[in-house]
Coordinates of C-alpha atoms in Angstrom, one line a residue:
M2 CA 13.9 -36.7 60.2
T3 CA 11.8 -34.6 62.1
N4 CA 13.0 -31.8 60.8
A5 CA 12.0 -32.8 57.4
N6 CA 8.7 -34.0 58.2
Q7 CA 8.0 -30.7 60.0
T8 CA 9.1 -28.9 56.9
N9 CA 6.9 -31.1 54.4
L10 CA 4.1 -30.4 56.6
N11 CA 4.5 -26.7 56.6
N12 CA 4.8 -27.0 52.9
A13 CA 1.3 -28.4 52.7
K14 CA -0.2 -26.1 54.5
T15 CA 1.2 -23.4 52.1
L16 CA 0.0 -25.0 49.6
Q17 CA -3.3 -25.3 50.5
K18 CA -3.6 -21.9 51.4
S19 CA -2.3 -21.4 48.2
L20 CA -4.6 -23.1 46.2
V21 CA -7.4 -21.9 48.1
I22 CA -6.7 -18.3 47.4
Y23 CA -5.8 -18.6 44.0
S24 CA -9.2 -20.9 43.5
A25 CA -10.9 -17.7 45.0
L26 CA -9.5 -15.4 43.2
G27 CA -10.1 -17.2 40.0
M28 CA -14.0 -17.6 41.1
L29 CA -14.1 -14.1 41.9
A30 CA -12.3 -12.8 37.9
I31 CA -14.6 -15.3 36.4
G32 CA -17.5 -14.1 37.9
V33 CA -16.4 -10.5 37.3
S34 CA -15.9 -11.5 33.5
V35 CA -18.9 -12.4 33.0
A36 CA -20.3 -10.0 34.1
I37 CA -19.0 -7.4 32.4
A38 CA -19.8 -9.5 29.3
S39 CA -23.3 -9.9 30.5
I40 CA -24.1 -6.4 31.9
L41 CA -22.1 -4.6 28.8
P42 CA -24.6 -5.6 26.0
L43 CA -26.9 -5.2 28.4
Y44 CA -27.1 -2.3 29.1
D45 CA -26.0 -0.5 25.6
Q46 CA -29.6 -2.8 24.9
L47 CA -31.4 -0.9 27.6
K48 CA -30.1 2.5 26.7
Q49 CA -31.4 1.8 23.8
A50 CA -35.2 0.7 24.5
E51 CA -34.6 3.9 26.7
E52 CA -34.0 6.0 23.2
R53 CA -36.7 4.0 21.5
S54 CA -38.9 5.1 24.6
L55 CA -37.9 8.8 23.7
L56 CA -38.9 8.2 20.0
F57 CA -42.0 6.5 20.5
A58 CA -43.0 9.8 22.9
A59 CA -42.5 11.8 20.1
R60 CA -44.6 9.9 17.7
T61 CA -47.3 9.5 20.1
R62 CA -47.3 13.3 20.8
G63 CA -47.0 13.8 16.7
M64 CA -49.8 11.7 16.3
A65 CA -52.3 13.0 19.1
I66 CA -51.3 17.1 17.9
E67 CA -52.3 15.6 14.2
E68 CA -55.4 14.1 15.6
S69 CA -56.0 17.9 16.8
V70 CA -55.4 19.3 13.9
S71 CA -57.3 16.8 12.3
R72 CA -60.3 17.0 14.3
A73 CA -60.1 21.3 14.1
K74 CA -60.1 21.1 10.1
S75 CA -63.3 18.6 10.5
I76 CA -65.4 21.4 12.3
A77 CA -64.1 24.1 10.3
L78 CA -65.5 21.9 7.2
Q79 CA -68.3 20.6 8.3
I80 CA -69.4 25.0 9.2
A81 CA -68.4 25.2 6.0
S82 CA -70.9 22.2 4.8
R83 CA -74.2 23.3 6.7
T84 CA -76.3 23.2 3.4
K85 CA -79.0 25.8 4.5
A86 CA -75.8 28.5 5.2
R87 CA -74.1 27.6 2.0
Q88 CA -77.6 28.2 -0.1
Q89 CA -77.9 31.6 1.5
L90 CA -74.0 32.6 0.8
E91 CA -75.5 30.9 -2.9
A92 CA -78.4 33.4 -3.2
Y93 CA -76.0 36.5 -1.9
N94 CA -73.7 35.5 -4.3
Q95 CA -76.3 36.1 -7.6
G96 CA -77.9 39.0 -5.5
D97 CA -81.2 37.0 -5.3
I98 CA -81.4 38.5 -1.3
P99 CA -81.2 41.8 0.6
T100 CA -77.8 41.8 2.7
E101 CA -79.9 42.0 6.1
E102 CA -81.7 39.0 5.3
F103 CA -78.5 37.0 4.4
V104 CA -76.5 38.0 7.6
R105 CA -79.4 37.3 9.8
V106 CA -80.4 34.1 9.0
S107 CA -76.6 33.3 8.2
Q108 CA -75.7 34.5 11.5
N109 CA -77.9 32.6 13.6
I110 CA -76.7 29.3 11.7
L111 CA -73.1 30.7 12.0
T112 CA -74.0 31.5 15.9
D113 CA -75.8 27.5 16.6
A114 CA -72.3 26.2 15.1
L115 CA -70.1 28.1 17.1
N116 CA -72.1 27.5 20.4
Q117 CA -72.2 23.9 19.3
S118 CA -68.1 23.2 19.3
P119 CA -66.6 25.2 22.6
E120 CA -62.9 24.9 20.6
V121 CA -64.2 28.0 18.2
V122 CA -64.5 31.4 19.4
G123 CA -65.2 33.4 15.4
I124 CA -66.4 32.2 12.7
T125 CA -65.7 35.4 9.5
R126 CA -67.4 34.0 6.2
L127 CA -65.9 35.3 2.8
D128 CA -68.0 35.2 -0.4
R129 CA -66.8 34.3 -3.5
E130 CA -64.8 37.1 -4.0
G131 CA -63.4 36.8 -0.9
K132 CA -65.0 39.9 0.5
K133 CA -66.6 39.7 4.4
A134 CA -70.0 38.5 4.6
V135 CA -71.1 37.4 7.8
R136 CA -69.1 37.1 10.8
V137 CA -69.7 35.6 14.3
G138 CA -67.6 35.5 17.7
M139 CA -63.9 37.0 18.0
A140 CA -63.2 39.2 14.4
I141 CA -60.2 38.3 12.3
P142 CA -57.9 40.3 11.1
P143 CA -57.7 40.5 7.4
E144 CA -53.9 39.8 7.5
F145 CA -54.8 36.5 9.1
W146 CA -57.5 35.3 7.1
L147 CA -56.2 31.7 5.3
L148 CA -57.1 31.2 1.9
P149 CA -57.4 27.7 0.6
P150 CA -56.6 27.4 -3.6
L151 CA -59.9 27.1 -5.7
T152 CA -59.2 24.0 -7.1
S153 CA -58.6 22.9 -3.1
E154 CA -61.5 20.8 -1.6
N155 CA -59.4 20.3 1.7
A156 CA -59.0 22.9 4.9
L157 CA -55.8 25.0 5.3
I158 CA -54.2 25.6 8.8
R159 CA -51.5 27.9 9.5
S160 CA -49.4 27.8 13.1
P161 CA -50.9 29.8 16.3
I162 CA -51.5 33.6 16.3
E163 CA -51.4 36.1 19.1
L164 CA -55.0 37.8 19.3
E165 CA -55.6 40.3 22.2
G166 CA -52.8 38.3 24.5
E167 CA -54.3 35.1 23.3
S168 CA -53.0 31.9 20.8
Y169 CA -55.2 30.4 18.2
L170 CA -55.2 28.1 15.7
I171 CA -56.6 29.6 12.2
V172 CA -58.4 27.4 9.6
G173 CA -59.7 28.5 6.5
A174 CA -62.3 26.1 5.3
P175 CA -63.6 26.2 1.2
I176 CA -67.3 26.1 1.0
L177 CA -68.5 24.3 -1.9
N178 CA -72.2 23.7 -3.9
G179 CA -73.5 20.8 -5.4
Q180 CA -71.1 20.9 -8.2
S181 CA -68.0 21.1 -6.4
E182 CA -67.7 24.8 -7.2
R183 CA -66.2 27.5 -4.6
V184 CA -68.9 29.7 -3.4
G185 CA -67.0 31.1 -0.3
T186 CA -64.8 30.5 2.0
D187 CA -64.7 30.2 5.9
I188 CA -62.2 31.4 8.1
V189 CA -62.7 29.6 11.6
L190 CA -60.2 30.4 14.7
F191 CA -59.6 27.9 17.2
K192 CA -58.6 27.9 21.0
V193 CA -55.3 26.2 21.2
E194 CA -55.7 24.6 24.2
S195 CA -55.8 21.0 23.2
L196 CA -52.5 21.4 21.5
E197 CA -51.0 23.7 24.6
S198 CA -52.6 20.3 26.7
I199 CA -50.5 17.9 24.7
V200 CA -47.6 19.9 24.0
Q201 CA -47.2 20.1 28.2
D202 CA -48.2 16.8 29.2
Y203 CA -45.1 16.0 30.5
T204 CA -45.8 12.2 31.2
G205 CA -42.9 10.1 30.9
L206 CA -40.9 13.0 30.5
G207 CA -39.4 13.1 34.2
Q208 CA -38.0 16.1 35.4
T209 CA -36.1 17.8 32.6
G210 CA -38.4 16.4 29.4
E211 CA -39.6 18.8 27.1
T212 CA -42.2 18.4 24.2
I213 CA -41.5 21.7 21.3
L214 CA -43.9 22.2 18.9
G215 CA -42.9 24.6 15.9
S216 CA -43.1 24.6 12.1
I217 CA -41.3 26.8 9.7
E218 CA -43.2 30.2 8.1
N219 CA -41.8 32.5 5.8
D220 CA -38.0 30.6 6.5
E221 CA -38.4 31.3 9.5
L222 CA -38.5 28.7 12.6
Q223 CA -41.7 29.5 14.8
M224 CA -41.9 28.1 18.4
F225 CA -45.9 27.5 19.2
F226 CA -45.8 27.5 23.0
P227 CA -43.0 27.8 25.8
L228 CA -41.2 25.6 27.8
R229 CA -41.6 24.4 31.2
D230 CA -40.0 27.2 32.5
N231 CA -41.8 30.1 30.7
S232 CA -38.8 30.7 28.3
T233 CA -38.8 30.9 24.4
R234 CA -34.9 30.7 23.8
L235 CA -34.0 27.6 22.4
S236 CA -30.4 26.1 21.6
T237 CA -28.6 26.0 18.4
T238 CA -28.8 22.2 18.3
E239 CA -32.5 22.5 19.4
K240 CA -33.3 24.8 16.6
I241 CA -31.7 22.7 13.7
S242 CA -33.3 19.5 15.0
L243 CA -37.2 21.2 15.0
E244 CA -36.4 22.8 11.7
Q245 CA -34.8 19.5 10.3
A246 CA -38.9 17.9 11.6
A247 CA -40.8 20.8 10.3
L248 CA -38.5 19.5 6.6
G249 CA -39.9 16.0 6.9
E250 CA -36.6 14.2 8.9
S251 CA -37.0 12.0 11.9
G252 CA -34.0 11.0 14.3
L253 CA -32.2 11.1 17.3
L254 CA -29.7 13.1 18.8
R255 CA -27.5 11.8 22.3
G256 CA -26.4 14.3 24.6
N257 CA -22.7 13.5 23.8
E258 CA -22.7 13.6 20.3
R259 CA -23.5 16.6 18.2
I260 CA -25.6 18.7 20.6
D261 CA -24.3 21.4 23.1
H262 CA -25.4 20.0 26.1
Q263 CA -26.0 16.7 27.9
E264 CA -29.2 16.0 26.1
T265 CA -30.8 13.5 24.0
L266 CA -33.4 15.0 21.5
A267 CA -35.9 13.2 19.2
F268 CA -37.4 14.8 16.2
E269 CA -40.2 14.2 14.3
P270 CA -42.3 15.4 11.3
L271 CA -45.7 16.2 10.9
D272 CA -48.5 15.5 8.6
I273 CA -49.2 18.8 8.3
P274 CA -47.2 21.3 5.9
N275 CA -43.7 22.9 7.7
W276 CA -44.8 21.3 11.0
G277 CA -42.2 18.9 13.5
V278 CA -42.3 18.3 17.2
L279 CA -39.0 17.7 18.9
V280 CA -38.9 16.0 22.6
K281 CA -35.9 16.5 24.3
M282 CA -35.0 15.0 27.9
D283 CA -31.6 15.3 29.9
R284 CA -29.9 12.1 29.5
E285 CA -29.0 11.6 33.1
E286 CA -32.7 11.2 34.3
L287 CA -33.3 9.5 30.3
Y288 CA -30.7 6.6 31.6
A289 CA -31.4 7.0 35.5
P290 CA -33.7 3.8 35.2
V291 CA -31.3 1.6 33.2
N292 CA -28.6 2.6 35.8
R293 CA -30.4 2.2 38.4
Q294 CA -31.0 -1.4 37.1
I295 CA -27.6 -1.6 36.1
F296 CA -26.7 -1.2 39.7
R297 CA -29.1 -4.0 40.6
I298 CA -27.7 -6.2 38.8
T299 CA -24.1 -5.7 39.3
I300 CA -25.0 -5.9 43.2
A301 CA -26.7 -9.4 42.4
I302 CA -24.3 -10.7 40.4
A303 CA -21.8 -9.5 43.4
L304 CA -23.8 -11.3 45.9
L305 CA -23.8 -13.9 43.8
T306 CA -20.2 -14.5 43.2
T307 CA -19.3 -13.5 46.9
L308 CA -21.4 -16.7 47.4
G309 CA -20.4 -18.9 45.4
T310 CA -16.6 -18.0 46.3
G311 CA -17.5 -18.6 49.5
G312 CA -18.7 -22.1 49.2
L313 CA -16.0 -22.8 46.9
V314 CA -13.2 -21.7 49.5
L315 CA -15.3 -24.1 52.1
L316 CA -15.1 -27.4 49.5
L317 CA -11.8 -26.4 48.8
R318 CA -10.2 -26.5 51.7
P319 CA -10.5 -30.5 52.9
L320 CA -10.4 -31.4 49.4
A321 CA -6.9 -29.3 48.8
G322 CA -5.5 -31.1 51.8
K323 CA -6.0 -34.6 50.5
A324 CA -5.0 -33.5 47.3
I325 CA -1.7 -32.2 48.7
V326 CA -1.0 -35.3 50.2
Q327 CA -1.7 -37.3 47.2
T328 CA 0.1 -35.4 45.3
D329 CA 3.2 -35.9 47.7
E330 CA 3.4 -39.2 47.0
L331 CA 3.1 -38.9 43.4
E332 CA 5.5 -36.4 43.8
Q333 CA 8.2 -38.8 45.2
Q334 CA 7.1 -41.6 42.4
I335 CA 7.4 -39.3 39.6
Q336 CA 11.2 -38.2 41.3
E337 CA 11.7 -42.1 41.2
K338 CA 10.7 -42.3 37.4
T339 CA 12.2 -39.5 36.7
D340 CA 15.7 -40.1 38.0
L341 CA 15.3 -43.5 36.4
L342 CA 14.1 -42.1 33.3
A343 CA 17.0 -39.3 33.6
A344 CA 19.7 -42.2 33.7
Q345 CA 18.5 -44.0 30.7
T346 CA 18.1 -40.8 28.8
A347 CA 22.2 -40.4 29.6
A348 CA 23.1 -43.5 28.7
L349 CA 20.6 -43.2 25.5
D350 CA 22.8 -39.4 25.0
V351 CA 26.1 -40.9 25.3
E352 CA 25.2 -43.4 22.9
K353 CA 24.2 -41.8 20.6
R354 CA 27.1 -39.0 20.8
Q355 CA 28.8 -42.3 19.7
N356 CA 26.7 -43.1 17.2
V357 CA 27.2 -39.5 16.0
L358 CA 30.8 -40.1 16.2
L359 CA 31.0 -43.2 14.5
K360 CA 28.3 -41.5 11.6
E361 CA 30.8 -38.6 11.6
A362 CA 34.5 -40.9 11.5
L363 CA 32.8 -42.6 8.6
A364 CA 31.9 -39.7 6.5
G365 CA 35.2 -38.0 7.1
M366 CA 36.9 -41.4 5.8
D367 CA 34.5 -41.8 3.1
E368 CA 35.7 -38.4 2.1
L369 CA 39.4 -38.5 2.6
K370 CA 39.2 -42.0 0.7
A371 CA 37.0 -40.0 -2.4
S372 CA 39.9 -37.4 -2.1
A373 CA 42.5 -39.8 -2.2
Q374 CA 41.5 -41.6 -5.0
Q375 CA 40.4 -38.1 -6.7
V376 CA 44.6 -37.4 -6.3
A377 CA 45.6 -40.6 -7.6
N378 CA 43.3 -40.1 -10.6
A379 CA 44.8 -37.0 -10.7
C380 CA 48.5 -38.1 -10.5
A381 CA 48.1 -40.6 -13.1
A382 CA 46.5 -37.8 -15.4
A383 CA 49.2 -35.7 -14.9
S384 CA 51.7 -38.4 -15.6
G385 CA 50.3 -38.6 -19.0
S386 CA 50.5 -34.8 -19.6
V387 CA 54.0 -34.8 -18.3
D388 CA 55.1 -37.4 -20.9
R389 CA 53.2 -35.5 -23.8
A390 CA 55.0 -32.7 -22.6
L391 CA 58.2 -34.0 -22.7
S392 CA 57.3 -35.4 -26.3
R393 CA 56.8 -31.8 -27.2
V394 CA 60.0 -30.5 -25.4
E395 CA 61.9 -33.2 -27.6
E396 CA 60.2 -32.6 -30.7
G397 CA 60.9 -28.7 -29.9
T398 CA 64.7 -29.5 -29.0
R399 CA 65.1 -31.3 -32.3
S400 CA 63.4 -28.3 -34.3
V401 CA 65.4 -25.7 -32.5
E402 CA 68.1 -27.4 -33.6
R403 CA 67.2 -27.4 -36.9
S404 CA 66.3 -24.1 -37.0
R405 CA 69.8 -23.4 -36.0
D406 CA 71.7 -25.7 -38.7
D407 CA 69.5 -23.6 -41.2
T408 CA 70.2 -20.1 -39.1
L409 CA 73.7 -21.4 -39.7
T410 CA 73.4 -21.9 -43.4
L411 CA 71.5 -18.5 -44.0
K412 CA 74.3 -16.8 -42.1
H413 CA 77.1 -18.1 -44.4
T414 CA 74.9 -17.3 -47.8
V415 CA 74.5 -13.6 -46.1
E416 CA 77.9 -13.1 -46.0
A417 CA 78.9 -14.5 -49.3
I418 CA 76.0 -11.8 -50.5
A419 CA 77.4 -8.9 -49.1
E420 CA 81.0 -10.4 -50.4
Q421 CA 79.2 -10.2 -53.5
M422 CA 77.7 -7.2 -53.7
E423 CA 80.9 -5.1 -52.6
R424 CA 82.9 -6.6 -55.6
L425 CA 79.4 -5.8 -57.3
G426 CA 80.3 -1.9 -56.2
E427 CA 84.0 -1.7 -56.9
S428 CA 83.2 -3.3 -60.4
T429 CA 80.5 -0.2 -60.6
R430 CA 83.0 2.5 -59.6
E431 CA 85.0 0.7 -62.5
I432 CA 82.5 1.3 -64.9
S433 CA 81.9 4.9 -63.5
T434 CA 85.6 6.1 -64.1
I435 CA 85.3 4.5 -67.7
A436 CA 82.1 6.3 -68.6
T437 CA 83.7 9.7 -67.4
L438 CA 86.8 8.7 -69.7
V439 CA 84.2 8.3 -72.6
G440 CA 82.5 11.6 -72.0
N441 CA 85.6 13.5 -71.5
L442 CA 86.8 12.1 -74.6
A443 CA 83.5 12.9 -76.7
T444 CA 83.9 16.2 -75.3
Q445 CA 87.9 16.8 -76.4
T446 CA 86.0 15.0 -80.1
N447 CA 83.3 17.4 -80.2
M448 CA 85.6 20.5 -80.0
L449 CA 88.4 18.6 -82.4
A450 CA 85.2 18.4 -84.6
L451 CA 84.3 22.0 -83.9
N452 CA 87.7 23.2 -85.2
A453 CA 87.8 20.8 -88.0
A454 CA 84.6 21.9 -89.1
V455 CA 86.2 25.6 -88.9
E456 CA 89.3 24.9 -90.8
A457 CA 86.9 23.4 -93.7
A458 CA 85.3 26.6 -94.2
R459 CA 88.4 28.8 -93.8
A460 CA 89.9 25.9 -96.7
G461 CA 86.6 26.4 -98.8
E462 CA 85.4 24.2 -102.1
K463 CA 89.2 22.5 -100.4
G464 CA 87.8 21.6 -97.3
R465 CA 84.2 20.7 -98.2
G466 CA 84.8 17.2 -98.1
F467 CA 86.2 17.6 -94.5
S468 CA 84.0 19.8 -93.2
V469 CA 81.6 16.6 -93.7
V470 CA 83.4 14.3 -91.5
A471 CA 84.1 16.8 -89.4
A472 CA 80.1 16.4 -89.1
E473 CA 79.8 13.1 -88.5
I474 CA 82.8 13.6 -86.2
R475 CA 80.7 15.6 -84.1
K476 CA 77.9 14.0 -84.2
L477 CA 79.3 10.7 -83.5
A478 CA 81.0 12.9 -80.1
D479 CA 77.3 13.4 -78.8
R480 CA 75.9 10.6 -79.0
S481 CA 78.8 9.0 -77.5
R482 CA 78.6 11.9 -74.6
Q483 CA 74.9 11.4 -74.7
S484 CA 75.8 7.3 -74.0
A485 CA 78.5 8.1 -71.4
E486 CA 75.7 10.1 -69.9
K487 CA 73.3 7.7 -69.8
I488 CA 75.9 4.8 -68.6
D489 CA 76.7 7.2 -65.7
R490 CA 73.0 7.6 -64.6
L491 CA 72.5 4.0 -64.4
L492 CA 75.6 3.3 -62.4
G493 CA 74.3 6.1 -60.3
T494 CA 71.0 4.3 -59.8
I495 CA 73.0 0.5 -59.7
Q496 CA 75.1 2.3 -56.8
D497 CA 72.1 3.5 -54.6
T498 CA 70.5 0.3 -55.2
L499 CA 73.4 -1.4 -53.5
E500 CA 73.8 0.3 -51.4
V501 CA 70.5 -0.2 -50.3
A502 CA 71.1 -4.0 -50.7
A503 CA 74.4 -3.4 -48.4
I504 CA 72.5 -1.9 -45.6
A505 CA 69.7 -4.4 -45.7
T506 CA 72.6 -7.4 -46.1
K507 CA 74.2 -5.6 -42.9
N508 CA 70.6 -5.5 -41.0
G509 CA 70.1 -9.3 -42.5
T510 CA 73.7 -10.4 -41.2
Q511 CA 72.4 -8.9 -37.5
T512 CA 69.5 -10.4 -37.7
V513 CA 71.3 -13.4 -38.3
H514 CA 73.2 -13.2 -35.4
S515 CA 70.7 -12.5 -32.8
T516 CA 68.6 -15.4 -34.3
E517 CA 71.4 -18.0 -33.6
D518 CA 72.0 -16.2 -30.2
T519 CA 68.3 -16.5 -29.4
T520 CA 68.3 -20.3 -31.0
R521 CA 71.2 -20.9 -28.7
K522 CA 69.6 -19.7 -25.5
T523 CA 66.2 -21.6 -26.4
A524 CA 68.2 -24.7 -27.3
T525 CA 69.2 -24.1 -24.0
N526 CA 66.2 -23.5 -21.8
L527 CA 64.4 -26.2 -23.6
S528 CA 67.2 -28.9 -22.7
E529 CA 66.8 -27.7 -19.1
M530 CA 62.8 -28.0 -19.4
R531 CA 63.5 -31.8 -20.3
E532 CA 65.0 -31.9 -17.1
A533 CA 62.4 -30.3 -15.3
I534 CA 59.5 -32.9 -16.8
A535 CA 61.8 -35.8 -16.6
S536 CA 62.2 -34.9 -12.9
V537 CA 58.2 -33.9 -12.7
T538 CA 57.5 -37.2 -14.4
I539 CA 59.2 -39.8 -11.6
N540 CA 57.8 -37.2 -8.8
T541 CA 54.1 -37.8 -9.8
R542 CA 54.5 -40.8 -10.4
Q543 CA 55.8 -42.1 -6.7
I544 CA 53.1 -39.6 -5.6
S545 CA 50.3 -41.7 -7.9
L546 CA 51.5 -44.9 -6.4
A547 CA 51.7 -43.6 -2.5
T548 CA 48.1 -42.2 -2.8
Q549 CA 46.5 -45.6 -4.3
E550 CA 48.2 -47.7 -1.5
Q551 CA 46.5 -44.8 1.0
A552 CA 43.1 -45.0 -0.9
S553 CA 43.7 -48.7 0.1
A554 CA 44.6 -48.4 3.8
I555 CA 42.1 -45.9 4.0
E556 CA 39.5 -48.3 2.7
Q557 CA 40.9 -51.4 5.1
V558 CA 40.2 -48.8 7.8
V559 CA 36.6 -47.5 6.9
E560 CA 35.1 -51.3 6.8
A561 CA 36.9 -51.9 10.1
I562 CA 35.1 -48.8 11.8
D563 CA 31.8 -49.7 9.8
A564 CA 31.9 -53.3 11.2
I565 CA 32.7 -51.9 14.9
S566 CA 29.4 -49.5 14.3
H567 CA 27.0 -52.5 13.0
S568 CA 28.2 -54.7 16.4
P569 CA 25.8 -55.5 18.7
N570 CA 28.1 -55.2 21.7
A571 CA 30.0 -52.5 20.1
T572 CA 30.9 -49.5 23.2
V573 CA 33.3 -46.5 23.1

């Protein structure tokens, strides 16, 4: 008894440890699952936020570049719109003032405008024909002059050019009179310091961020300013992205999708024809804040999960002990009830099997009863059929007897016909002999008549009467001979017919003999069949009686089993 208690105590401690361990592991698994389910979407959202920040940086820098370019255009238009300078140009175009005065007055006005705008380093004014009229500041080579269309009132700007080792922007501004007619053009040369400061502002781009400004001139991509490392080489993906921006497209390329290095690119078009801006950043640096934040969140979740698991273990240990004690008691009660239920189940199973056996026996008896009844019915039907067959056999026997009698009569008749045919043949042969004699007689008579005619011809007038008689006798002999020949032919035909009839009569006689034998054998077979059918009739009636008695006995057995199965105290 002590060993059993010690075993139960050890089992209880083992169960307590297992319960605490599995609960802790379950808590950890739940914590990890929740962390994964929450961190992964958050990680994607934070990455998308960083990508949107990169796109926003591209847009803000693009807006700053557009503002700087717009300011340059505005300055150029302001210079071109100065009234006094425009009036001097109109007078110059019309030849109302000398060139020296126009140059002096215009240089003073343009120099004042040059001094007021630190970004402007040179102004070249063209007359109505597009020829240089006056210049202040740096000279602008004619190949870089930018002339707006005659119908345009807006200034034009082109990508930076390099003069004397420096980069400059060129703006072409139309000079219009009061009637909005073109009277000249100002070609203004600007410094690119403002644009360069925007491009080289790396605020928010970390250590690897880069802003690239470029445009498409003559179907070629031109980058305005060098990169951080003073390089002017762009990767294939960077060139494609910058070209897309210059052509009016915007988008984002992640580092592991289409580009040939681990960088994320954001490109935007500018409100300047064929200009675009590209902002790129190494994807590791771009997502570094996200990774740090996710790492801190993961550490926090891990700590909270660990603390929760520890608290759960501390709470579960005493509760597990109490639960195990109650579980043991409940297990004993369940075991007792299980044993009782098993005994009841076994008894119910036995009773069910008994009921099933009784039902199967009843079903088998019912089927046997039905089969016996079917056999009885079949025997009764067979008995009737046998009686009818016996009647038909007796009728057939009588018919065969009558056929045999008729066959005997036919046999005698055919034999008599054969005898008459033989007699007719003998008579025909006798008639043929007589016809032959008549023919011979007619031939001899004909010869005698011929001789008589010859003798009558010799006698002359005395033998003329005898000659006539001889001629008549000769004619009579010819007709007799012809009749004898006809009779002979007819007798030949009759003899042939008699031979055929004799052969047919002989065959008929043989057939009659064969029919007689067949009829006799048929009568014998029918007699034997009648005896066999009579025996079958007797046996069938005996089987029918026995089957009916069996069906009655089976019905009594079925009623007895049915009564036993419905008895409340029936047991097997």
